[in-house]
PDB file of C-alpha atoms in Angstrom:
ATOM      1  CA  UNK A  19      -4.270  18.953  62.195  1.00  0.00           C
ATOM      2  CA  UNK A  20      -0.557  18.232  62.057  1.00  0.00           C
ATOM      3  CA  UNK A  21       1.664  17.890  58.593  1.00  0.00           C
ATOM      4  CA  UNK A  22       3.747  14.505  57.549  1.00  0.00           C
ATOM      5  CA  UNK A  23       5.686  13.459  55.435  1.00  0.00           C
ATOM      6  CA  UNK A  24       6.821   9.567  54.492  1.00  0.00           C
ATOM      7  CA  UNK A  25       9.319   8.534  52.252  1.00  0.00           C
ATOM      8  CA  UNK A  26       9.610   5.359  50.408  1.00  0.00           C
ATOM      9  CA  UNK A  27      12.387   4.042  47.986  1.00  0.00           C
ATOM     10  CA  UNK A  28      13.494   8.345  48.145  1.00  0.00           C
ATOM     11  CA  UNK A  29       9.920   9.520  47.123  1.00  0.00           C
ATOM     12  CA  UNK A  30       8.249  11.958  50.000  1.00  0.00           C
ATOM     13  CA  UNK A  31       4.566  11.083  50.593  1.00  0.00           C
ATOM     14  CA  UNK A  32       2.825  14.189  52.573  1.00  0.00           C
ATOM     15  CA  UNK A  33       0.181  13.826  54.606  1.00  0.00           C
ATOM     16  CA  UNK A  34      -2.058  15.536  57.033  1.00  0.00           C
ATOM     17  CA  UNK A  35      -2.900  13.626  60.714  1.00  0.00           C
ATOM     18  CA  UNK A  36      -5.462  14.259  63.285  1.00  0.00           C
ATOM     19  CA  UNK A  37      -5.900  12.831  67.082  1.00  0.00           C
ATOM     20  CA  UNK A  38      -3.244  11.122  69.253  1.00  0.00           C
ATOM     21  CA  UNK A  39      -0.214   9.699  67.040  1.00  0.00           C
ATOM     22  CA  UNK A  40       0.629   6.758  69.143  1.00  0.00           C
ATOM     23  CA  UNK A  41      -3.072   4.880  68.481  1.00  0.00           C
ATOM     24  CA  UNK A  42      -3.412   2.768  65.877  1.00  0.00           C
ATOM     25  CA  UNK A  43      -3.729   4.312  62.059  1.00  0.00           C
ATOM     26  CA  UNK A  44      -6.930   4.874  60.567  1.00  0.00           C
ATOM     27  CA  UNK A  45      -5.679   5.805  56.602  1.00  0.00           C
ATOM     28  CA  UNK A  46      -7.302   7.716  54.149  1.00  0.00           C
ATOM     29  CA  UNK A  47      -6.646   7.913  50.402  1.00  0.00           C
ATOM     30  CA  UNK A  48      -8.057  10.006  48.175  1.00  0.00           C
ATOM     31  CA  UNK A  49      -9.550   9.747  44.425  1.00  0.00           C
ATOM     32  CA  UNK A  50      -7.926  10.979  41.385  1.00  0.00           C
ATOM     33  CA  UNK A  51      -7.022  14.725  41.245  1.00  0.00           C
ATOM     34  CA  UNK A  52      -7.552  14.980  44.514  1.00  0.00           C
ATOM     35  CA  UNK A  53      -5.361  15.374  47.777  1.00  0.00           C
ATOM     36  CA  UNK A  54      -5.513  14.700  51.546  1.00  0.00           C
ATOM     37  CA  UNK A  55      -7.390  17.778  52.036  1.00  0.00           C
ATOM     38  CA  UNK A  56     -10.338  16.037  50.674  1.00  0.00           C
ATOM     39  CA  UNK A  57     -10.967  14.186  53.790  1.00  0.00           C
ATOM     40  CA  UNK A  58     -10.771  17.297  56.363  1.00  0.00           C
ATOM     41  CA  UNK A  59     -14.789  17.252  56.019  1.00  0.00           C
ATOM     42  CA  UNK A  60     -14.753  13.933  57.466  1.00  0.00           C
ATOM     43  CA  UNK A  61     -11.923  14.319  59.664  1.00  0.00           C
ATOM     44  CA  UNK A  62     -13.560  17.504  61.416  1.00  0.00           C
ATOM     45  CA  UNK A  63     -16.660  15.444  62.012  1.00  0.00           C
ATOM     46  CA  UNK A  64     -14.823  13.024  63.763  1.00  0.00           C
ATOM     47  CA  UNK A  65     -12.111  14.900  65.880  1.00  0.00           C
ATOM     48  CA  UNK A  66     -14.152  15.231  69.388  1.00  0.00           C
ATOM     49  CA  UNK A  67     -13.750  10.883  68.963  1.00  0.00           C
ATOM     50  CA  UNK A  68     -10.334  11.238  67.944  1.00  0.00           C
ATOM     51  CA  UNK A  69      -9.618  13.433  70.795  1.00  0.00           C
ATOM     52  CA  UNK A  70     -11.434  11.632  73.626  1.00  0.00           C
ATOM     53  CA  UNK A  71     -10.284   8.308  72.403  1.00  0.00           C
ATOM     54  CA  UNK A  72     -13.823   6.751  71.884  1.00  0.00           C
ATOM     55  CA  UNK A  73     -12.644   6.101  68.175  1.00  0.00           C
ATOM     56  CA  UNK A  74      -8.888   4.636  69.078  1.00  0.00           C
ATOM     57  CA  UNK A  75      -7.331   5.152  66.246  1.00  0.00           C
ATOM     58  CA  UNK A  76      -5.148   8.457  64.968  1.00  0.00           C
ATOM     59  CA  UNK A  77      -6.531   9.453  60.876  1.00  0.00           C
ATOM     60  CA  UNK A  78      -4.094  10.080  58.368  1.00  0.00           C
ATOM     61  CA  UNK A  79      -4.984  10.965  54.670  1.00  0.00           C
ATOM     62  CA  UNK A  80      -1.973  10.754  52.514  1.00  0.00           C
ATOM     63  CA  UNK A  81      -1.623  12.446  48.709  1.00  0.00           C
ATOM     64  CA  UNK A  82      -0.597   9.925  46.682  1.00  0.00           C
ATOM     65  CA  UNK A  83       2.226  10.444  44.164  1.00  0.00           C
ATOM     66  CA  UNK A  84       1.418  13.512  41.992  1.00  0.00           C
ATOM     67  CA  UNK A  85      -1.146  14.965  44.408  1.00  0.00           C
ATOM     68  CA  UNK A  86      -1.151  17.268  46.766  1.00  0.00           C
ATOM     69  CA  UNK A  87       2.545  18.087  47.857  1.00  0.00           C
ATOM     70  CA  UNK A  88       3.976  14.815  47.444  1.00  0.00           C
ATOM     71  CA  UNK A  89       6.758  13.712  44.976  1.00  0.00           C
ATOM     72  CA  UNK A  90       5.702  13.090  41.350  1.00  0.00           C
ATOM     73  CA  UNK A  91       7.081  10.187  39.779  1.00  0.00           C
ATOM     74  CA  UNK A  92      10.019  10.647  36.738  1.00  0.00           C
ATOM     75  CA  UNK A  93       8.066   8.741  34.364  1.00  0.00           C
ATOM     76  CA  UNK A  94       3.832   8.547  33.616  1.00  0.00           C
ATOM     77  CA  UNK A  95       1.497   7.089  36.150  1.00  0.00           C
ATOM     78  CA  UNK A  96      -0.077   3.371  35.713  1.00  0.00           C
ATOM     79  CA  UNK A  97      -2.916   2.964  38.002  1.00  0.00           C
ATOM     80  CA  UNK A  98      -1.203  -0.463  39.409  1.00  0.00           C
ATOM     81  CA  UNK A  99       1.632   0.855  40.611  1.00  0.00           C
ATOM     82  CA  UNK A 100      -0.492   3.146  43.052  1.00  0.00           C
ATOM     83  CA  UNK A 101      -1.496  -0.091  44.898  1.00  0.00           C
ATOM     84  CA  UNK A 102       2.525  -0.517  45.319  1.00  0.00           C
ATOM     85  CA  UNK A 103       2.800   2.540  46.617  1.00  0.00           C
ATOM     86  CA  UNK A 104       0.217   2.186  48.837  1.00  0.00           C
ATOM     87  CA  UNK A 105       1.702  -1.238  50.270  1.00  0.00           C
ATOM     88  CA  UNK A 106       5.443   0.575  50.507  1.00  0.00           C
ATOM     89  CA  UNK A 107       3.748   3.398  52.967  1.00  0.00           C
ATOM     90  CA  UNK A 108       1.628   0.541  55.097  1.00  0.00           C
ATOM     91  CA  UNK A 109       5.047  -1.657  55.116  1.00  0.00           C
ATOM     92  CA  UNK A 110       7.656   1.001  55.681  1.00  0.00           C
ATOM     93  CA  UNK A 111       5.561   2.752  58.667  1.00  0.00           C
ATOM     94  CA  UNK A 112       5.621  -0.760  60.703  1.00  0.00           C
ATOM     95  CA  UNK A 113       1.858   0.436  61.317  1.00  0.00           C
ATOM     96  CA  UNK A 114       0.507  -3.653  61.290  1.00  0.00           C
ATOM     97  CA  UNK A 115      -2.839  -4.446  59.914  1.00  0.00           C
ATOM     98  CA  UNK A 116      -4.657  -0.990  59.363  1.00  0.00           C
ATOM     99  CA  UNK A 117      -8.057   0.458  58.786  1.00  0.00           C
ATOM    100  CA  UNK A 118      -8.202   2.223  55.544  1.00  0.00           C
ATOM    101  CA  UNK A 119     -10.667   4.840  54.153  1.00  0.00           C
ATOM    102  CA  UNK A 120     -10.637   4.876  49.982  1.00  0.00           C
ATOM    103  CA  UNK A 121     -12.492   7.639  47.872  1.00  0.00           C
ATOM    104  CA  UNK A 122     -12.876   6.920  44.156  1.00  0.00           C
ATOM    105  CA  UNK A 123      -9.421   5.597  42.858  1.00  0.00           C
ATOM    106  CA  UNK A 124      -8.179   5.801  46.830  1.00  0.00           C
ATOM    107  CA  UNK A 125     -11.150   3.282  47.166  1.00  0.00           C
ATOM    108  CA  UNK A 126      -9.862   0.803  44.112  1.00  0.00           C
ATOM    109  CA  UNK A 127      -6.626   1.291  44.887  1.00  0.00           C
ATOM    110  CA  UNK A 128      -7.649   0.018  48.590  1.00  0.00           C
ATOM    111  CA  UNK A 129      -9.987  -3.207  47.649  1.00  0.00           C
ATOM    112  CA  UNK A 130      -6.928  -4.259  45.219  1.00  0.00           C
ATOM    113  CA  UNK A 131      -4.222  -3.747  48.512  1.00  0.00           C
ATOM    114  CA  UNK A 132      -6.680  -6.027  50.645  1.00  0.00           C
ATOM    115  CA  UNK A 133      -6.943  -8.557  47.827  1.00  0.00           C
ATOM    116  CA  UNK A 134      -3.634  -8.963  47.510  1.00  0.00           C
ATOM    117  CA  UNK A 135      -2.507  -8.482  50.692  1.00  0.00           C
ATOM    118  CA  UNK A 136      -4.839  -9.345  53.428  1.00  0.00           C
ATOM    119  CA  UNK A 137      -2.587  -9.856  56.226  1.00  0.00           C
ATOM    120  CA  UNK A 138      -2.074  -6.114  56.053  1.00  0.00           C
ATOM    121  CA  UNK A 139      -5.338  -4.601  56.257  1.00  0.00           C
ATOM    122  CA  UNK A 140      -7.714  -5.214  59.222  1.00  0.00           C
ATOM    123  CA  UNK A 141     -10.809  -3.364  57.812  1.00  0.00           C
ATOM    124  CA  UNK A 142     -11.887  -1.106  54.669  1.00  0.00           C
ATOM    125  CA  UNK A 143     -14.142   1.386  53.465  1.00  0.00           C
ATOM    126  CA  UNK A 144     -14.581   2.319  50.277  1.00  0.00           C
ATOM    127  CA  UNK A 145     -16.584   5.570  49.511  1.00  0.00           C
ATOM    128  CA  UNK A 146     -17.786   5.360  45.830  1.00  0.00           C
ATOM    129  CA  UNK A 147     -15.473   3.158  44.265  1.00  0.00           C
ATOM    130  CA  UNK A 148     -14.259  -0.563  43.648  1.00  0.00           C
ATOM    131  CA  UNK A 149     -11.964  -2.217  41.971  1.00  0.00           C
ATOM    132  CA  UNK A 150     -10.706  -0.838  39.158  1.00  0.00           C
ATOM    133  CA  UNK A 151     -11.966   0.943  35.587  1.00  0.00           C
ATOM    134  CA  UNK A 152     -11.990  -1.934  33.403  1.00  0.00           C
ATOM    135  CA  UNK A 153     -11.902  -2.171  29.682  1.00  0.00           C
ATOM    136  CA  UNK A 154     -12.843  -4.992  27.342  1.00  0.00           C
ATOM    137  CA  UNK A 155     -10.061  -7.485  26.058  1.00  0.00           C
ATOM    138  CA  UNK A 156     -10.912  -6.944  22.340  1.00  0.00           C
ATOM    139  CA  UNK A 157     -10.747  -2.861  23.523  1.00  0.00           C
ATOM    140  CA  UNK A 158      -6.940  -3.543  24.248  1.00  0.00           C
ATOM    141  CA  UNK A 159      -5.322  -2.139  20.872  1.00  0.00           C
ATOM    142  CA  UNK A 160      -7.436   1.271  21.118  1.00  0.00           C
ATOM    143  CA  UNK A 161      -6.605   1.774  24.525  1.00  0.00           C
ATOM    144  CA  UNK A 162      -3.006   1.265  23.831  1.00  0.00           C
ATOM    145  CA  UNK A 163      -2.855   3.624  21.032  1.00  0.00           C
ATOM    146  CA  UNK A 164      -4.694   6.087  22.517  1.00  0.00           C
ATOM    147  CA  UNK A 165      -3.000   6.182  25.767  1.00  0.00           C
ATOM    148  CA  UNK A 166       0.484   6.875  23.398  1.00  0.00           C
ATOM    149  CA  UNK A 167      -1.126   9.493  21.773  1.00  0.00           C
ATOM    150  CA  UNK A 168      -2.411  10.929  24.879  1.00  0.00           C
ATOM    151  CA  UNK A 169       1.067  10.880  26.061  1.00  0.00           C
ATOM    152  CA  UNK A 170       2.437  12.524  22.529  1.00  0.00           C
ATOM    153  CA  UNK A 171      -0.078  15.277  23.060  1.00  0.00           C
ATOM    154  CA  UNK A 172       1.277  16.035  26.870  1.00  0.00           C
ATOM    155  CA  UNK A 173       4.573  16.514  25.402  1.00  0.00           C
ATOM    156  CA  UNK A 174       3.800  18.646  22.748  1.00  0.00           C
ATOM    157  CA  UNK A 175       1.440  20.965  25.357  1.00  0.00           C
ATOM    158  CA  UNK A 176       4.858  20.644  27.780  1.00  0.00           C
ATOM    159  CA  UNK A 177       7.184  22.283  25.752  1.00  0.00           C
ATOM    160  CA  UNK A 178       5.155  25.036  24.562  1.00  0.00           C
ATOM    161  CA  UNK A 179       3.645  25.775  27.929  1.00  0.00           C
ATOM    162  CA  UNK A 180       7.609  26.467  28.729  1.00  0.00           C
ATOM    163  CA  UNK A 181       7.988  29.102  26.348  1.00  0.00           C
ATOM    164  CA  UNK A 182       5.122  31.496  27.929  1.00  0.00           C
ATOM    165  CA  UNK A 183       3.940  32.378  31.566  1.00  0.00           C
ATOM    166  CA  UNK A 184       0.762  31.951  32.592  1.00  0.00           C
ATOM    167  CA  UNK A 185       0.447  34.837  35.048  1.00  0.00           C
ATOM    168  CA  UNK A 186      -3.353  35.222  35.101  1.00  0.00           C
ATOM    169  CA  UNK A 187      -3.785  31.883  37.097  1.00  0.00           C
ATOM    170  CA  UNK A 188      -5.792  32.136  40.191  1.00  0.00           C
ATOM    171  CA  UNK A 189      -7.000  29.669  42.930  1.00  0.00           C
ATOM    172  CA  UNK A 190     -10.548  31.208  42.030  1.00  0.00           C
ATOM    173  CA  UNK A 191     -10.333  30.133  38.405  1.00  0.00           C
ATOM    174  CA  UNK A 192      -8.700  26.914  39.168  1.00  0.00           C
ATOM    175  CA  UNK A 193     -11.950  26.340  41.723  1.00  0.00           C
ATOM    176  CA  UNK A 194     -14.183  27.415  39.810  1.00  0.00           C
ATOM    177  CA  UNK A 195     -13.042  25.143  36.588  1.00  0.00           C
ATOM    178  CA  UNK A 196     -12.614  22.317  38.986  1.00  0.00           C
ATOM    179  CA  UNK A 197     -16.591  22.942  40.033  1.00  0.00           C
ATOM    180  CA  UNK A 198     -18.060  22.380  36.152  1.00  0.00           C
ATOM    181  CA  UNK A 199     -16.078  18.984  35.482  1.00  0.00           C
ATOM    182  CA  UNK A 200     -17.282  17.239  39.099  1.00  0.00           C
ATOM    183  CA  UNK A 201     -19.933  17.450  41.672  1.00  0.00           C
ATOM    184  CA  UNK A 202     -17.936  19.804  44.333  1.00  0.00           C
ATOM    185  CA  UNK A 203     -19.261  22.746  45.415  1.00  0.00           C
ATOM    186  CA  UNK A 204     -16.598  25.701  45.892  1.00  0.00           C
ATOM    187  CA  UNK A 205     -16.069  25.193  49.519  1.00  0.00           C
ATOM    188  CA  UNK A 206     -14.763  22.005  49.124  1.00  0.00           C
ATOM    189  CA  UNK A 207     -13.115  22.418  45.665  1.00  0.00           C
ATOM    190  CA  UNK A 208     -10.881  25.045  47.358  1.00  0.00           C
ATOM    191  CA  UNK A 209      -9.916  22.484  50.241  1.00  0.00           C
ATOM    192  CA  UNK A 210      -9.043  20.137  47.503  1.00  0.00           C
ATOM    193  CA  UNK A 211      -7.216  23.118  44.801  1.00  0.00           C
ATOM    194  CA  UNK A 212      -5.486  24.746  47.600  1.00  0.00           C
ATOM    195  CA  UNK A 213      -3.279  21.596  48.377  1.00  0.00           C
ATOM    196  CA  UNK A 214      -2.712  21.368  44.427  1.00  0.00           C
ATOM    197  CA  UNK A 215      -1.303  24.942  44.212  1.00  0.00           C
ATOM    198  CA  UNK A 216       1.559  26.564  45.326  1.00  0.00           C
ATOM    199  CA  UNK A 217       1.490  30.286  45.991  1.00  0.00           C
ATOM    200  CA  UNK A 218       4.295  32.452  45.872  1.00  0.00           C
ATOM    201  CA  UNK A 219       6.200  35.679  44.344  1.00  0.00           C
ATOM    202  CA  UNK A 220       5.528  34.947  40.833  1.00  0.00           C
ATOM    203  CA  UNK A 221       1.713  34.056  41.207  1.00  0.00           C
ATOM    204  CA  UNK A 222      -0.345  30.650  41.042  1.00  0.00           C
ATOM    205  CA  UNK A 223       1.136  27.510  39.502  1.00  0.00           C
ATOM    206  CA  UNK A 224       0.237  23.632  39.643  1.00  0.00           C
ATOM    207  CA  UNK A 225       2.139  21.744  42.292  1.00  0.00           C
ATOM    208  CA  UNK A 226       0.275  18.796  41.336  1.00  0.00           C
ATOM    209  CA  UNK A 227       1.995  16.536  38.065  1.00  0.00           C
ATOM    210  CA  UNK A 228      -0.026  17.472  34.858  1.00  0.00           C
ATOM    211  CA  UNK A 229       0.823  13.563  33.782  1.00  0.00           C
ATOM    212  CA  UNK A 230      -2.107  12.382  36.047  1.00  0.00           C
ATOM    213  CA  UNK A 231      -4.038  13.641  33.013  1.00  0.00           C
ATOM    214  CA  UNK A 232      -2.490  11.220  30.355  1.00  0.00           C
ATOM    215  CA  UNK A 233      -4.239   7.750  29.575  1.00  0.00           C
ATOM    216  CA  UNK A 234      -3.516   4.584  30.844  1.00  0.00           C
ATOM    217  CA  UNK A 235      -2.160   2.702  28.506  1.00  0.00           C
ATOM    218  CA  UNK A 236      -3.766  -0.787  29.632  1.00  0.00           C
ATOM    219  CA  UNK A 237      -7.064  -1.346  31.794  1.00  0.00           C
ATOM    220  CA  UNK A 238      -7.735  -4.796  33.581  1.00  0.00           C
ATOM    221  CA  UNK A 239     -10.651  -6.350  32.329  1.00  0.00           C
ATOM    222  CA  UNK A 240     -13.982  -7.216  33.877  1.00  0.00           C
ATOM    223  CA  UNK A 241     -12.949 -10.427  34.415  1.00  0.00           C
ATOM    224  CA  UNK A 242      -9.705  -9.491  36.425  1.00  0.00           C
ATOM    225  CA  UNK A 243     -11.750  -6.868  38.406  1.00  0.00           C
ATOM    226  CA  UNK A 244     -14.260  -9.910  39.461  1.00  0.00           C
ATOM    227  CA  UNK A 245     -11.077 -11.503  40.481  1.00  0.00           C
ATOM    228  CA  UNK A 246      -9.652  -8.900  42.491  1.00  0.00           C
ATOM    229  CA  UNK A 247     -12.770  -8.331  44.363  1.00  0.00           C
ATOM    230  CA  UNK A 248     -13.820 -11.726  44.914  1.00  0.00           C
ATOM    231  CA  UNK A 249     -10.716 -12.227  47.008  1.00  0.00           C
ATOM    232  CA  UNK A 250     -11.598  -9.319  49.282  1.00  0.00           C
ATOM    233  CA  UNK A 251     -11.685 -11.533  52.752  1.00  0.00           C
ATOM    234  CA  UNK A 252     -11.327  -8.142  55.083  1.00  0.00           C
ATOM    235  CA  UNK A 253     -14.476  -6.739  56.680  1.00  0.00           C
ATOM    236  CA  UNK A 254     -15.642  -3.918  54.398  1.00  0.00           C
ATOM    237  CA  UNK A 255     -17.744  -1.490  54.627  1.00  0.00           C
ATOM    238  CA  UNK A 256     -18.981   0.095  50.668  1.00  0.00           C
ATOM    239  CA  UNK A 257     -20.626   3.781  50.963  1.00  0.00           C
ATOM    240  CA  UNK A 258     -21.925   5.118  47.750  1.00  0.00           C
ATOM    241  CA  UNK A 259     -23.479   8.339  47.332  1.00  0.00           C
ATOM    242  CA  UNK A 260     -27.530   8.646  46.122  1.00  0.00           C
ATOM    243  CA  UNK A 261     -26.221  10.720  43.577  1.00  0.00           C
ATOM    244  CA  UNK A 262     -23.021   9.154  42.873  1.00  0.00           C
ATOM    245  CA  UNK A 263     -21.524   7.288  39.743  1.00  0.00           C
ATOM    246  CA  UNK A 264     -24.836   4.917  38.216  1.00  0.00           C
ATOM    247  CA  UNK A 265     -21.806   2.178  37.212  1.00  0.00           C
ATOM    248  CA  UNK A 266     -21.123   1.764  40.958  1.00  0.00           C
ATOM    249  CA  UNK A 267     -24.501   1.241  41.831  1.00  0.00           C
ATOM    250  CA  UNK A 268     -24.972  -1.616  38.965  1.00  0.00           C
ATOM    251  CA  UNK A 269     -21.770  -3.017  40.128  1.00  0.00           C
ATOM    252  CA  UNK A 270     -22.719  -3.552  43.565  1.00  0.00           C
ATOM    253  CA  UNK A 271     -25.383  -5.482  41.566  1.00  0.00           C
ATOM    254  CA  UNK A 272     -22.626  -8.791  41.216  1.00  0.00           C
ATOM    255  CA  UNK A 273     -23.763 -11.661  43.760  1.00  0.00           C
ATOM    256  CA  UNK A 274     -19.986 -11.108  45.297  1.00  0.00           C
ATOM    257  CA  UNK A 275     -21.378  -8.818  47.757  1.00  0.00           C
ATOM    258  CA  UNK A 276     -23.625 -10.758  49.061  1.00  0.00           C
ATOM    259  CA  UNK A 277     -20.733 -12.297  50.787  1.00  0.00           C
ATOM    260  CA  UNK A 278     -21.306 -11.834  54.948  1.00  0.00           C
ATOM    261  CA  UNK A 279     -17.828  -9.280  54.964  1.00  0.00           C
ATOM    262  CA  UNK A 280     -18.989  -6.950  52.738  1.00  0.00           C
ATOM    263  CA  UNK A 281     -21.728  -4.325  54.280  1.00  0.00           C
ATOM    264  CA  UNK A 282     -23.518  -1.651  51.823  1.00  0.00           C
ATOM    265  CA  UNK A 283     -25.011   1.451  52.679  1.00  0.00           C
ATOM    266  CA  UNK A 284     -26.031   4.713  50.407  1.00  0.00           C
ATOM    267  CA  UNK A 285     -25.878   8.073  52.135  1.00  0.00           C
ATOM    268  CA  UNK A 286     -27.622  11.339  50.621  1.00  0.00           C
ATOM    269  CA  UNK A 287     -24.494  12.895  48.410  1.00  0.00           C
ATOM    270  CA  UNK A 288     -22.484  12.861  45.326  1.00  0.00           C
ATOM    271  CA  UNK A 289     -19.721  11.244  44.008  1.00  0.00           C
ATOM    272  CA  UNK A 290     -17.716  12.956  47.133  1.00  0.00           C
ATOM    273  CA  UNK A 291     -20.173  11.913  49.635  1.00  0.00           C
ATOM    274  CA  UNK A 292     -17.369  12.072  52.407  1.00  0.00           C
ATOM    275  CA  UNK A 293     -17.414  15.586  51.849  1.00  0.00           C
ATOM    276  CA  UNK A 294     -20.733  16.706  51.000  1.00  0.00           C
ATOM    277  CA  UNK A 295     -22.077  14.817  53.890  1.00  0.00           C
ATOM    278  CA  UNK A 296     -19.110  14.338  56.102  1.00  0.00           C
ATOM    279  CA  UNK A 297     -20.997  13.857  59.417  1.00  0.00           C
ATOM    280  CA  UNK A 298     -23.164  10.857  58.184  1.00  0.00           C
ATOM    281  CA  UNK A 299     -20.181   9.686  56.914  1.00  0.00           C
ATOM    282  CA  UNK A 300     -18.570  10.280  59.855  1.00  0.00           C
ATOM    283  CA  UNK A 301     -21.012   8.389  61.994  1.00  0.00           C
ATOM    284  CA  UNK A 302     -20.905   4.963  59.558  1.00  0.00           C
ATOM    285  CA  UNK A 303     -17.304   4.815  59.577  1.00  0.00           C
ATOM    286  CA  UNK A 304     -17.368   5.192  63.636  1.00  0.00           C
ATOM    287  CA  UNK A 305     -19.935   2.546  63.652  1.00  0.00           C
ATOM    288  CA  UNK A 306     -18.045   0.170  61.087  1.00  0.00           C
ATOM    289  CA  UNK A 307     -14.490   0.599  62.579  1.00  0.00           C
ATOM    290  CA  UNK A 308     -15.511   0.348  66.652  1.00  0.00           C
ATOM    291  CA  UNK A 309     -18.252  -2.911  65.530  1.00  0.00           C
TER     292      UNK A 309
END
């Protein structure tokens, strides 16, 4: 497992990589909150095939902006401009068409890049998510006001987290808080907290951006979402967990996906199936990619 680091428009994305870096690049993004680390389950599963070259591509799993180690962004976070991001690290790397891997928000963030731009994708897989979160259009006034207020309240919880030192912080406490508010168990909460935290001198602080808390301020609605996957042309191959998110389930449900690219299969997990069942995983994604 080897560090890197990308920058776009003076942003540094970090990264972690596995197998031989001149093969072509399988990426990985991650879901919201999350990090690269996420996807060393998966990666581990599939390193002897990295390393003998059966699967021919190097992995990569990136943190997106305000994850992991990378660069957080001056101002707040809109979901969109993740899927820029995402095209500025697949255009800037001259990698061609590549494979990606998308958990949760890494997966919507990945069916809205191969929407919009096909000709730089050659396959996908998205592990328990599509799309995007969408809201109703007569919901657009409520989300707007509380997305400002949700930004108000960061503020407020900014400045007087300034005046005092939190010094009892710990990366137990921060895994085990991160365990009652999602389905990860502690040994892969800790893969996933340990990139968000930087220890030092002074103890345990966040080294991920509190603003990926805040509320969007807008949401597409259903009928964008319908749009943006509709126009999915790539091969793609959907994995949702058998005890994942219901609302993926239902949505899988539209007569879209009955379309000959798009290929469905539920594994025994959560909503991070990658990494509570990495080696199943492991094996679809082998079998999807090398088909």
């Amino acid at each position: 497992m080897n560090n890197v680091s990308i920058e776009i428009n003076g942003s540094i994305i970090t990264g972690l990589q596995w197998g031989d870096n001149t093969k072509p690049v399988l990426l990985a993004v991650h879901g919201w909150l999350d990090n690269a680390a996420s996807f060393i389950p998966v990666a581990n599963a599939l390193l002897t095939k990295l390393e003998d070259g059966s699967l021919p591509y190097q992995l990569i799993a990136i943190d997106l902006p305000g994850h992991g180690a990378s660069t957080h962004k001056i101002g707040h976070y809109n979901f969109i401009e993740w899927v820029d991001d995402l095209y500025q690290i697949v255009k800037t790397q001259n990698w061609g068409p590549v494979t990606i891997i998308g958990h949760s928000m890494g997966a919507m963030i990945t069916s809205i890049l191969a929407a919009t731009f096909p000709e730089l994708v050659n396959r996908i897989v998205l592990i328990e998510g599509l799309g995007a979160i969408s809201a109703k259009a007569d919901e657009t006034v409520s989300q707007l006001r509380k997305g400002i207020e949700s930004r108000t309240i960061y503020h407020r919880n900014i400045n007087e987290s300034t005046k005092r030192k939190n010094h009892a912080l710990t990366l137990d406490k921060v895994v085990k808080a991160r365990c009652l508010v999602s389905d990860l168990n502690e040994e892969n909460a800790t893969l996933i907290c340990n990139r968000n935290l930087t220890t030092n001198d002074t103890g345990v602080t966040f080294r991920s951006d509190p603003k990926l808390k805040v509320r969007s301020l807008v949401r597409l609605t259903e009928m964008q979402v319908i749009d943006i996957l509709s126009s999915i042309s790539t091969s793609c191959l959907i994995i949702v967990g058998s005890e994942g998110f219901p609302l993926i389930t239902q949505t899988l449900e539209n007569e879209i996906f009955c379309k000959a690219n798009f290929t469905i299969g539920k594994l025994s997990g959560g909503h991070h199936v990658h990494m509570d069942n990495a080696a199943e995983t492991a094996t679809a994604i082998v079998k999807f990619v090398n088909n």
